[in-house]
Amino acid sequence: MSTTTGACAHAESRMQAYLDKLLSDSDALIVEQHLAVCSDCACAYRFEVKLRQHVKACCGGAADQDHCRDELLAKLKSCCGGAQDERTA
Amino acid sequence: MTASSEARDLAVRARDRVRFEEDALTYADDAYRVARRLTGSTEAAEELVQDAYVRAFRSWEQYTPGTNLRAWLLRIVHNLAVDAGRKRQRTPQMEPVEESDYYLYQRMGGTSTPEEADNVVERLSQGGVVSALAALPQPYRDAVVLVDLADFSYQDAADILDVPIGTIMSRLHRGRRMLKTELAQTIEDTAEAAAS
C-alpha cells in the first residue's frame, strides 16, 4: 500500500457522508478526484460499498414485502372489529 | 346520552375506522419492512406488524390528522419491537469505539485492486453479519437498521424513533463503526476456531 497522505485522510473522513450522498457537489468532487488517482482509497471505497450491500443482503434482503394484507385485515377484524363491520352494520 | 347523539357517536367511530383502514394500511409495507429488520424473521415480523396495527387501531383517537401518519405507525412498530426485545434479553452494553472508518478493511488485510474487495467482503458469513448486528446496543442498531437496511432517510428514521436528526446521524456513525468492530471480532473468532 502506498503512504497515506493528507488527501487520503480527507477522503476517509468524508467517505460515509459520500456514500450517504450527503456531501455538497464540490466536496463530492474532491472525494471522486482523489479516488480516481489513489488506488488504496479506491480499494477501500469499493470495500465500503460492498460491505453495505453485503450486510443488507445478509440481514433480510430486498424482496420482503410479500406479507399478507388480508391477514392483517383479518387480525384487525378479529381483535377490534373491522371497518367492514361498521360499514355494513 | 340521547339516541341521536349515540347514533352520531357511532357514525363518527365508523368513519374513523374506515379512515384507519384506508390511511393506515397504506403503510403496511413500510411497517413490515421495518419489522422484518428489527425482528430478524418473517414470522416474527408479521406478528409484530399485526400487533402494531391492533395497537394503532385502538389508539387511533390519539393520532392527530395532518401529522406524519407513517412515522406514527412505525414508531408503534418500533416501540413494540423494543418491548419484545427487553423481554427476550438485556440490551448489550457496548461502549462506542473510536476506530478508523477503514478499520474493518484494514483488519481484513486490504486489497490491491477494487475487484478484490468484493471477495474480501464475501468472506463475512451471513451468520457472522447477523450476529454482529444483533450485538449492537439497541439505539445504534435501530439507526443502522432503519437507514442502512430499510433505506429510510435520516429524517424518516428520526421521526420513527422520535429523536432529533442529529441524534440519528450520531448513532448511525457510531453504530456503523461498532458493527465493523463486531465483524472483525467474528473473523478472529472464526480463525481461532479453525486453528484449534
PDB file of C-alpha atoms in Angstrom:
ATOM      1  CA  MET A   1       0.000   0.000   0.000  1.00  0.00           C
ATOM      2  CA  SER A   2       1.204   3.465  -0.690  1.00  0.00           C
ATOM      3  CA  THR A   3       1.825   6.010   2.004  1.00  0.00           C
ATOM      4  CA  THR A   4      -1.338   7.599   3.361  1.00  0.00           C
ATOM      5  CA  THR A   5      -1.480  11.270   2.543  1.00  0.00           C
ATOM      6  CA  GLY A   6      -3.477  14.175   3.834  1.00  0.00           C
ATOM      7  CA  ALA A   7      -5.731  13.702   0.824  1.00  0.00           C
ATOM      8  CA  CYS A   8      -6.318  10.077   1.860  1.00  0.00           C
ATOM      9  CA  ALA A   9      -7.230  11.120   5.400  1.00  0.00           C
ATOM     10  CA  HIS A  10      -9.579  13.752   3.990  1.00  0.00           C
ATOM     11  CA  ALA A  11     -11.242  11.208   1.706  1.00  0.00           C
ATOM     12  CA  GLU A  12     -11.604   8.726   4.550  1.00  0.00           C
ATOM     13  CA  SER A  13     -13.168  11.311   6.814  1.00  0.00           C
ATOM     14  CA  ARG A  14     -15.744  12.109   4.107  1.00  0.00           C
ATOM     15  CA  MET A  15     -16.325   8.527   2.945  1.00  0.00           C
ATOM     16  CA  GLN A  16     -19.507   7.687   4.890  1.00  0.00           C
ATOM     17  CA  ALA A  17     -21.089  11.034   4.042  1.00  0.00           C
ATOM     18  CA  TYR A  18     -20.090  10.484   0.427  1.00  0.00           C
ATOM     19  CA  LEU A  19     -21.720   7.047   0.422  1.00  0.00           C
ATOM     20  CA  ASP A  20     -24.813   8.582   2.021  1.00  0.00           C
ATOM     21  CA  LYS A  21     -24.847  11.236  -0.724  1.00  0.00           C
ATOM     22  CA  LEU A  22     -24.759  13.956   1.888  1.00  0.00           C
ATOM     23  CA  LEU A  23     -21.756  15.873   0.575  1.00  0.00           C
ATOM     24  CA  SER A  24     -22.079  19.060  -1.429  1.00  0.00           C
ATOM     25  CA  ASP A  25     -21.247  18.759  -5.112  1.00  0.00           C
ATOM     26  CA  SER A  26     -17.889  20.404  -4.573  1.00  0.00           C
ATOM     27  CA  ASP A  27     -16.965  18.145  -1.626  1.00  0.00           C
ATOM     28  CA  ALA A  28     -18.127  15.049  -3.517  1.00  0.00           C
ATOM     29  CA  LEU A  29     -15.989  16.079  -6.474  1.00  0.00           C
ATOM     30  CA  ILE A  30     -12.903  16.330  -4.257  1.00  0.00           C
ATOM     31  CA  VAL A  31     -13.513  12.781  -2.994  1.00  0.00           C
ATOM     32  CA  GLU A  32     -14.114  11.471  -6.521  1.00  0.00           C
ATOM     33  CA  GLN A  33     -10.997  13.112  -7.859  1.00  0.00           C
ATOM     34  CA  HIS A  34      -8.959  11.526  -5.087  1.00  0.00           C
ATOM     35  CA  LEU A  35     -10.465   8.072  -5.665  1.00  0.00           C
ATOM     36  CA  ALA A  36      -9.554   8.373  -9.336  1.00  0.00           C
ATOM     37  CA  VAL A  37      -5.848   8.771  -8.563  1.00  0.00           C
ATOM     38  CA  CYS A  38      -5.411   6.796  -5.317  1.00  0.00           C
ATOM     39  CA  SER A  39      -5.698   3.021  -5.669  1.00  0.00           C
ATOM     40  CA  ASP A  40      -5.564   2.444  -1.910  1.00  0.00           C
ATOM     41  CA  CYS A  41      -8.570   4.654  -1.275  1.00  0.00           C
ATOM     42  CA  ALA A  42     -10.351   3.285  -4.366  1.00  0.00           C
ATOM     43  CA  CYS A  43      -9.999  -0.218  -2.893  1.00  0.00           C
ATOM     44  CA  ALA A  44     -11.227   0.950   0.494  1.00  0.00           C
ATOM     45  CA  TYR A  45     -14.144   2.734  -1.147  1.00  0.00           C
ATOM     46  CA  ARG A  46     -15.109  -0.404  -3.074  1.00  0.00           C
ATOM     47  CA  PHE A  47     -14.877  -2.382   0.160  1.00  0.00           C
ATOM     48  CA  GLU A  48     -17.220   0.044   1.935  1.00  0.00           C
ATOM     49  CA  VAL A  49     -19.759  -0.117  -0.906  1.00  0.00           C
ATOM     50  CA  LYS A  50     -19.681  -3.908  -0.997  1.00  0.00           C
ATOM     51  CA  LEU A  51     -19.819  -4.132   2.784  1.00  0.00           C
ATOM     52  CA  ARG A  52     -23.050  -2.136   2.920  1.00  0.00           C
ATOM     53  CA  GLN A  53     -24.571  -4.312   0.206  1.00  0.00           C
ATOM     54  CA  HIS A  54     -23.412  -7.491   1.911  1.00  0.00           C
ATOM     55  CA  VAL A  55     -24.748  -6.533   5.337  1.00  0.00           C
ATOM     56  CA  LYS A  56     -28.084  -5.620   3.792  1.00  0.00           C
ATOM     57  CA  ALA A  57     -28.269  -8.904   1.879  1.00  0.00           C
ATOM     58  CA  CYS A  58     -27.339 -10.932   4.964  1.00  0.00           C
ATOM     59  CA  CYS A  59     -29.882  -9.221   7.212  1.00  0.00           C
ATOM     60  CA  GLY A  60     -33.040  -9.534   5.204  1.00  0.00           C
ATOM     61  CA  GLY A  61     -32.516  -8.851   1.527  1.00  0.00           C
ATOM     62  CA  ALA A  62     -34.686  -6.650  -0.617  1.00  0.00           C
ATOM     63  CA  ALA A  63     -37.699  -8.756  -1.573  1.00  0.00           C
ATOM     64  CA  ASP A  64     -39.511  -8.999   1.713  1.00  0.00           C
ATOM     65  CA  GLN A  65     -42.725  -7.111   1.193  1.00  0.00           C
ATOM     66  CA  ASP A  66     -44.884 -10.084   0.384  1.00  0.00           C
ATOM     67  CA  HIS A  67     -46.696 -10.061   3.707  1.00  0.00           C
ATOM     68  CA  CYS A  68     -50.378 -10.733   3.557  1.00  0.00           C
ATOM     69  CA  ARG A  69     -52.587  -7.658   3.737  1.00  0.00           C
ATOM     70  CA  ASP A  70     -55.607  -9.895   4.095  1.00  0.00           C
ATOM     71  CA  GLU A  71     -54.105 -11.448   7.216  1.00  0.00           C
ATOM     72  CA  LEU A  72     -53.583  -8.010   8.672  1.00  0.00           C
ATOM     73  CA  LEU A  73     -57.175  -7.050   7.980  1.00  0.00           C
ATOM     74  CA  ALA A  74     -58.373 -10.340   9.448  1.00  0.00           C
ATOM     75  CA  LYS A  75     -56.343  -9.734  12.602  1.00  0.00           C
ATOM     76  CA  LEU A  76     -57.790  -6.240  12.968  1.00  0.00           C
ATOM     77  CA  LYS A  77     -61.261  -7.581  12.443  1.00  0.00           C
ATOM     78  CA  SER A  78     -60.878 -10.364  14.986  1.00  0.00           C
ATOM     79  CA  CYS A  79     -59.324  -8.114  17.628  1.00  0.00           C
ATOM     80  CA  CYS A  80     -61.170  -4.872  17.155  1.00  0.00           C
ATOM     81  CA  GLY A  81     -63.991  -5.385  14.694  1.00  0.00           C
ATOM     82  CA  GLY A  82     -63.040  -4.025  11.308  1.00  0.00           C
ATOM     83  CA  ALA A  83     -64.354  -1.118   9.348  1.00  0.00           C
ATOM     84  CA  GLN A  84     -66.214  -3.517   7.105  1.00  0.00           C
ATOM     85  CA  ASP A  85     -68.392  -4.441  10.069  1.00  0.00           C
ATOM     86  CA  GLU A  86     -69.146  -0.828  10.784  1.00  0.00           C
ATOM     87  CA  ARG A  87     -69.932  -0.096   7.178  1.00  0.00           C
ATOM     88  CA  THR A  88     -72.367  -2.972   6.873  1.00  0.00           C
ATOM     89  CA  ALA A  89     -73.923  -2.513  10.312  1.00  0.00           C
TER      90      ALA A  89
ATOM     91  CA  MET B   1     -76.656  10.208  26.048  1.00  0.00           C
ATOM     92  CA  THR B   2     -79.646  10.686  23.750  1.00  0.00           C
ATOM     93  CA  ALA B   3     -80.471   8.332  20.915  1.00  0.00           C
ATOM     94  CA  SER B   4     -79.431  10.921  18.341  1.00  0.00           C
ATOM     95  CA  SER B   5     -76.080  11.695  19.971  1.00  0.00           C
ATOM     96  CA  GLU B   6     -75.437   7.969  20.353  1.00  0.00           C
ATOM     97  CA  ALA B   7     -76.122   7.465  16.665  1.00  0.00           C
ATOM     98  CA  ARG B   8     -73.840  10.390  15.821  1.00  0.00           C
ATOM     99  CA  ASP B   9     -71.114   8.927  18.015  1.00  0.00           C
ATOM    100  CA  LEU B  10     -71.431   5.558  16.296  1.00  0.00           C
ATOM    101  CA  ALA B  11     -71.241   7.216  12.909  1.00  0.00           C
ATOM    102  CA  VAL B  12     -68.073   9.097  13.892  1.00  0.00           C
ATOM    103  CA  ARG B  13     -66.444   5.910  15.129  1.00  0.00           C
ATOM    104  CA  ALA B  14     -67.434   4.068  11.971  1.00  0.00           C
ATOM    105  CA  ARG B  15     -65.956   6.840   9.862  1.00  0.00           C
ATOM    106  CA  ASP B  16     -62.752   6.743  11.942  1.00  0.00           C
ATOM    107  CA  ARG B  17     -62.386   3.022  11.414  1.00  0.00           C
ATOM    108  CA  VAL B  18     -62.883   3.298   7.694  1.00  0.00           C
ATOM    109  CA  ARG B  19     -60.304   6.066   7.620  1.00  0.00           C
ATOM    110  CA  PHE B  20     -57.898   3.908   9.626  1.00  0.00           C
ATOM    111  CA  GLU B  21     -58.106   1.096   7.128  1.00  0.00           C
ATOM    112  CA  GLU B  22     -57.848   3.426   4.182  1.00  0.00           C
ATOM    113  CA  ASP B  23     -54.985   5.506   5.537  1.00  0.00           C
ATOM    114  CA  ALA B  24     -53.006   3.309   7.898  1.00  0.00           C
ATOM    115  CA  LEU B  25     -52.943   0.208   5.751  1.00  0.00           C
ATOM    116  CA  THR B  26     -51.220   2.246   3.051  1.00  0.00           C
ATOM    117  CA  TYR B  27     -48.106   1.960   5.187  1.00  0.00           C
ATOM    118  CA  ALA B  28     -48.317  -1.763   5.883  1.00  0.00           C
ATOM    119  CA  ASP B  29     -45.401  -2.481   3.568  1.00  0.00           C
ATOM    120  CA  ASP B  30     -43.220   0.075   5.319  1.00  0.00           C
ATOM    121  CA  ALA B  31     -44.228  -1.357   8.684  1.00  0.00           C
ATOM    122  CA  TYR B  32     -43.335  -4.821   7.551  1.00  0.00           C
ATOM    123  CA  ARG B  33     -40.020  -3.659   6.097  1.00  0.00           C
ATOM    124  CA  VAL B  34     -39.021  -2.185   9.467  1.00  0.00           C
ATOM    125  CA  ALA B  35     -40.396  -5.125  11.443  1.00  0.00           C
ATOM    126  CA  ARG B  36     -38.517  -7.605   9.285  1.00  0.00           C
ATOM    127  CA  ARG B  37     -35.227  -5.918  10.061  1.00  0.00           C
ATOM    128  CA  LEU B  38     -35.992  -5.385  13.741  1.00  0.00           C
ATOM    129  CA  THR B  39     -37.072  -8.943  14.428  1.00  0.00           C
ATOM    130  CA  GLY B  40     -34.901 -10.944  12.065  1.00  0.00           C
ATOM    131  CA  SER B  41     -37.579 -13.371  10.921  1.00  0.00           C
ATOM    132  CA  THR B  42     -40.592 -13.326   8.631  1.00  0.00           C
ATOM    133  CA  GLU B  43     -42.933 -14.873  11.175  1.00  0.00           C
ATOM    134  CA  ALA B  44     -41.948 -12.533  13.987  1.00  0.00           C
ATOM    135  CA  ALA B  45     -42.237  -9.543  11.647  1.00  0.00           C
ATOM    136  CA  GLU B  46     -45.767 -10.458  10.591  1.00  0.00           C
ATOM    137  CA  GLU B  47     -46.785 -10.926  14.203  1.00  0.00           C
ATOM    138  CA  LEU B  48     -45.196  -7.617  15.161  1.00  0.00           C
ATOM    139  CA  VAL B  49     -46.965  -5.735  12.364  1.00  0.00           C
ATOM    140  CA  GLN B  50     -50.308  -7.258  13.275  1.00  0.00           C
ATOM    141  CA  ASP B  51     -49.847  -6.373  16.937  1.00  0.00           C
ATOM    142  CA  ALA B  52     -48.758  -2.872  15.992  1.00  0.00           C
ATOM    143  CA  TYR B  53     -51.788  -2.314  13.809  1.00  0.00           C
ATOM    144  CA  VAL B  54     -54.096  -3.565  16.523  1.00  0.00           C
ATOM    145  CA  ARG B  55     -52.483  -1.151  18.954  1.00  0.00           C
ATOM    146  CA  ALA B  56     -52.657   1.663  16.398  1.00  0.00           C
ATOM    147  CA  PHE B  57     -56.300   0.881  15.729  1.00  0.00           C
ATOM    148  CA  ARG B  58     -57.094   1.079  19.434  1.00  0.00           C
ATOM    149  CA  SER B  59     -55.114   4.308  19.768  1.00  0.00           C
ATOM    150  CA  TRP B  60     -56.454   5.874  16.601  1.00  0.00           C
ATOM    151  CA  GLU B  61     -58.089   8.706  18.511  1.00  0.00           C
ATOM    152  CA  GLN B  62     -54.643   9.776  19.703  1.00  0.00           C
ATOM    153  CA  TYR B  63     -53.410  10.300  16.183  1.00  0.00           C
ATOM    154  CA  THR B  64     -53.631  13.918  15.076  1.00  0.00           C
ATOM    155  CA  PRO B  65     -54.856  14.145  11.461  1.00  0.00           C
ATOM    156  CA  GLY B  66     -52.446  16.001   9.235  1.00  0.00           C
ATOM    157  CA  THR B  67     -49.351  14.904  11.133  1.00  0.00           C
ATOM    158  CA  ASN B  68     -46.955  12.225   9.886  1.00  0.00           C
ATOM    159  CA  LEU B  69     -49.067   9.057   9.981  1.00  0.00           C
ATOM    160  CA  ARG B  70     -46.268   6.877   8.618  1.00  0.00           C
ATOM    161  CA  ALA B  71     -43.896   7.940  11.388  1.00  0.00           C
ATOM    162  CA  TRP B  72     -46.648   7.496  13.998  1.00  0.00           C
ATOM    163  CA  LEU B  73     -47.314   3.932  12.874  1.00  0.00           C
ATOM    164  CA  LEU B  74     -43.670   2.969  12.540  1.00  0.00           C
ATOM    165  CA  ARG B  75     -42.957   4.370  15.995  1.00  0.00           C
ATOM    166  CA  ILE B  76     -45.553   1.939  17.364  1.00  0.00           C
ATOM    167  CA  VAL B  77     -43.863  -0.906  15.459  1.00  0.00           C
ATOM    168  CA  HIS B  78     -40.500   0.119  16.843  1.00  0.00           C
ATOM    169  CA  ASN B  79     -41.737   0.513  20.423  1.00  0.00           C
ATOM    170  CA  LEU B  80     -43.365  -2.915  20.382  1.00  0.00           C
ATOM    171  CA  ALA B  81     -40.176  -4.445  18.997  1.00  0.00           C
ATOM    172  CA  VAL B  82     -38.149  -2.808  21.750  1.00  0.00           C
ATOM    173  CA  ASP B  83     -40.578  -4.068  24.397  1.00  0.00           C
ATOM    174  CA  ALA B  84     -40.384  -7.587  22.994  1.00  0.00           C
ATOM    175  CA  GLY B  85     -36.602  -7.376  22.871  1.00  0.00           C
ATOM    176  CA  ARG B  86     -36.429  -6.322  26.501  1.00  0.00           C
ATOM    177  CA  LYS B  87     -38.404  -9.379  27.470  1.00  0.00           C
ATOM    178  CA  ARG B  88     -36.153 -11.686  25.489  1.00  0.00           C
ATOM    179  CA  GLN B  89     -32.775 -10.379  26.508  1.00  0.00           C
ATOM    180  CA  ARG B  90     -30.954  -7.495  28.049  1.00  0.00           C
ATOM    181  CA  THR B  91     -29.646  -4.995  25.562  1.00  0.00           C
ATOM    182  CA  PRO B  92     -25.901  -5.489  25.258  1.00  0.00           C
ATOM    183  CA  GLN B  93     -23.876  -2.659  26.697  1.00  0.00           C
ATOM    184  CA  MET B  94     -21.116  -1.751  24.342  1.00  0.00           C
ATOM    185  CA  GLU B  95     -19.040   1.355  24.527  1.00  0.00           C
ATOM    186  CA  PRO B  96     -18.850   3.108  21.168  1.00  0.00           C
ATOM    187  CA  VAL B  97     -15.403   2.704  19.652  1.00  0.00           C
ATOM    188  CA  GLU B  98     -13.337   5.356  18.005  1.00  0.00           C
ATOM    189  CA  GLU B  99     -11.817   3.363  15.199  1.00  0.00           C
ATOM    190  CA  SER B 100     -10.949   4.484  11.689  1.00  0.00           C
ATOM    191  CA  ASP B 101     -13.712   4.290   9.070  1.00  0.00           C
ATOM    192  CA  TYR B 102     -11.475   1.839   7.225  1.00  0.00           C
ATOM    193  CA  TYR B 103     -10.961  -0.258  10.366  1.00  0.00           C
ATOM    194  CA  LEU B 104     -12.552  -3.447   9.073  1.00  0.00           C
ATOM    195  CA  TYR B 105     -10.995  -3.084   5.644  1.00  0.00           C
ATOM    196  CA  GLN B 106      -7.568  -2.817   7.224  1.00  0.00           C
ATOM    197  CA  ARG B 107      -8.229  -5.679   9.656  1.00  0.00           C
ATOM    198  CA  MET B 108      -9.156  -7.885   6.724  1.00  0.00           C
ATOM    199  CA  GLY B 109      -5.833  -7.181   5.071  1.00  0.00           C
ATOM    200  CA  GLY B 110      -6.853  -4.621   2.474  1.00  0.00           C
ATOM    201  CA  THR B 111      -6.788  -5.371  -1.239  1.00  0.00           C
ATOM    202  CA  SER B 112      -4.574  -4.426  -4.145  1.00  0.00           C
ATOM    203  CA  THR B 113      -7.436  -3.953  -6.626  1.00  0.00           C
ATOM    204  CA  PRO B 114     -11.014  -2.756  -6.151  1.00  0.00           C
ATOM    205  CA  GLU B 115     -12.311  -6.050  -7.558  1.00  0.00           C
ATOM    206  CA  GLU B 116     -10.553  -7.979  -4.795  1.00  0.00           C
ATOM    207  CA  ALA B 117     -12.585  -6.026  -2.264  1.00  0.00           C
ATOM    208  CA  ASP B 118     -15.674  -7.958  -3.389  1.00  0.00           C
ATOM    209  CA  ASN B 119     -14.057 -11.255  -2.466  1.00  0.00           C
ATOM    210  CA  VAL B 120     -12.863  -9.959   0.870  1.00  0.00           C
ATOM    211  CA  VAL B 121     -16.383  -8.855   1.822  1.00  0.00           C
ATOM    212  CA  GLU B 122     -17.795 -12.223   0.796  1.00  0.00           C
ATOM    213  CA  ARG B 123     -15.627 -13.825   3.477  1.00  0.00           C
ATOM    214  CA  LEU B 124     -18.020 -12.410   6.047  1.00  0.00           C
ATOM    215  CA  SER B 125     -20.572 -15.159   6.652  1.00  0.00           C
ATOM    216  CA  GLN B 126     -24.270 -14.390   6.883  1.00  0.00           C
ATOM    217  CA  GLY B 127     -24.389 -15.775  10.408  1.00  0.00           C
ATOM    218  CA  GLY B 128     -21.475 -13.591  11.425  1.00  0.00           C
ATOM    219  CA  VAL B 129     -23.086 -10.475   9.985  1.00  0.00           C
ATOM    220  CA  VAL B 130     -26.439 -11.175  11.630  1.00  0.00           C
ATOM    221  CA  SER B 131     -24.748 -11.835  14.983  1.00  0.00           C
ATOM    222  CA  ALA B 132     -22.650  -8.700  14.694  1.00  0.00           C
ATOM    223  CA  LEU B 133     -25.707  -6.564  14.051  1.00  0.00           C
ATOM    224  CA  ALA B 134     -27.590  -8.203  16.905  1.00  0.00           C
ATOM    225  CA  ALA B 135     -24.698  -7.421  19.245  1.00  0.00           C
ATOM    226  CA  LEU B 136     -25.084  -3.655  18.819  1.00  0.00           C
ATOM    227  CA  PRO B 137     -26.814  -1.751  21.608  1.00  0.00           C
ATOM    228  CA  GLN B 138     -30.431  -1.027  20.703  1.00  0.00           C
ATOM    229  CA  PRO B 139     -30.178   2.712  19.846  1.00  0.00           C
ATOM    230  CA  TYR B 140     -27.284   2.156  17.460  1.00  0.00           C
ATOM    231  CA  ARG B 141     -28.801  -0.960  15.959  1.00  0.00           C
ATOM    232  CA  ASP B 142     -32.080   0.856  15.323  1.00  0.00           C
ATOM    233  CA  ALA B 143     -30.312   3.625  13.410  1.00  0.00           C
ATOM    234  CA  VAL B 144     -28.349   1.144  11.283  1.00  0.00           C
ATOM    235  CA  VAL B 145     -31.433  -0.985  10.643  1.00  0.00           C
ATOM    236  CA  LEU B 146     -33.652   1.894   9.581  1.00  0.00           C
ATOM    237  CA  VAL B 147     -31.149   3.770   7.422  1.00  0.00           C
ATOM    238  CA  ASP B 148     -28.753   1.148   6.077  1.00  0.00           C
ATOM    239  CA  LEU B 149     -31.014  -1.882   5.865  1.00  0.00           C
ATOM    240  CA  ALA B 150     -34.509  -0.483   5.384  1.00  0.00           C
ATOM    241  CA  ASP B 151     -33.468   2.538   3.285  1.00  0.00           C
ATOM    242  CA  PHE B 152     -35.249   5.169   5.333  1.00  0.00           C
ATOM    243  CA  SER B 153     -33.926   8.712   5.139  1.00  0.00           C
ATOM    244  CA  TYR B 154     -32.297  10.273   8.173  1.00  0.00           C
ATOM    245  CA  GLN B 155     -35.420  12.398   8.662  1.00  0.00           C
ATOM    246  CA  ASP B 156     -37.759   9.401   8.450  1.00  0.00           C
ATOM    247  CA  ALA B 157     -35.625   7.483  10.935  1.00  0.00           C
ATOM    248  CA  ALA B 158     -35.666  10.484  13.264  1.00  0.00           C
ATOM    249  CA  ASP B 159     -39.460  10.686  13.012  1.00  0.00           C
ATOM    250  CA  ILE B 160     -39.872   6.966  13.638  1.00  0.00           C
ATOM    251  CA  LEU B 161     -37.574   6.908  16.648  1.00  0.00           C
ATOM    252  CA  ASP B 162     -38.827  10.303  17.815  1.00  0.00           C
ATOM    253  CA  VAL B 163     -35.354  11.790  18.186  1.00  0.00           C
ATOM    254  CA  PRO B 164     -33.629  14.776  16.529  1.00  0.00           C
ATOM    255  CA  ILE B 165     -31.995  14.123  13.170  1.00  0.00           C
ATOM    256  CA  GLY B 166     -28.600  14.931  14.684  1.00  0.00           C
ATOM    257  CA  THR B 167     -29.071  12.036  17.091  1.00  0.00           C
ATOM    258  CA  ILE B 168     -29.744   9.714  14.175  1.00  0.00           C
ATOM    259  CA  MET B 169     -26.575  10.883  12.433  1.00  0.00           C
ATOM    260  CA  SER B 170     -24.513  10.387  15.574  1.00  0.00           C
ATOM    261  CA  ARG B 171     -25.965   6.939  16.312  1.00  0.00           C
ATOM    262  CA  LEU B 172     -25.517   5.862  12.730  1.00  0.00           C
ATOM    263  CA  HIS B 173     -21.910   6.980  12.681  1.00  0.00           C
ATOM    264  CA  ARG B 174     -21.113   5.120  15.889  1.00  0.00           C
ATOM    265  CA  GLY B 175     -23.311   2.159  15.037  1.00  0.00           C
ATOM    266  CA  ARG B 176     -21.526   1.572  11.761  1.00  0.00           C
ATOM    267  CA  ARG B 177     -18.162   1.652  13.499  1.00  0.00           C
ATOM    268  CA  MET B 178     -19.333  -0.704  16.228  1.00  0.00           C
ATOM    269  CA  LEU B 179     -20.664  -3.038  13.556  1.00  0.00           C
ATOM    270  CA  LYS B 180     -17.250  -3.115  11.911  1.00  0.00           C
ATOM    271  CA  THR B 181     -15.599  -3.863  15.236  1.00  0.00           C
ATOM    272  CA  GLU B 182     -18.036  -6.718  15.823  1.00  0.00           C
ATOM    273  CA  LEU B 183     -17.466  -8.073  12.325  1.00  0.00           C
ATOM    274  CA  ALA B 184     -13.716  -8.006  12.868  1.00  0.00           C
ATOM    275  CA  GLN B 185     -14.252  -9.957  16.077  1.00  0.00           C
ATOM    276  CA  THR B 186     -16.307 -12.620  14.296  1.00  0.00           C
ATOM    277  CA  ILE B 187     -13.487 -13.059  11.784  1.00  0.00           C
ATOM    278  CA  GLU B 188     -10.982 -13.525  14.595  1.00  0.00           C
ATOM    279  CA  ASP B 189     -13.261 -15.972  16.377  1.00  0.00           C
ATOM    280  CA  THR B 190     -13.696 -17.967  13.174  1.00  0.00           C
ATOM    281  CA  ALA B 191      -9.948 -18.039  12.561  1.00  0.00           C
ATOM    282  CA  GLU B 192      -9.265 -19.165  16.136  1.00  0.00           C
ATOM    283  CA  ALA B 193     -11.863 -21.903  15.880  1.00  0.00           C
ATOM    284  CA  ALA B 194     -10.355 -23.127  12.625  1.00  0.00           C
ATOM    285  CA  ALA B 195      -6.845 -23.166  14.111  1.00  0.00           C
ATOM    286  CA  SER B 196      -7.811 -25.132  17.204  1.00  0.00           C
TER     287      SER B 196
END
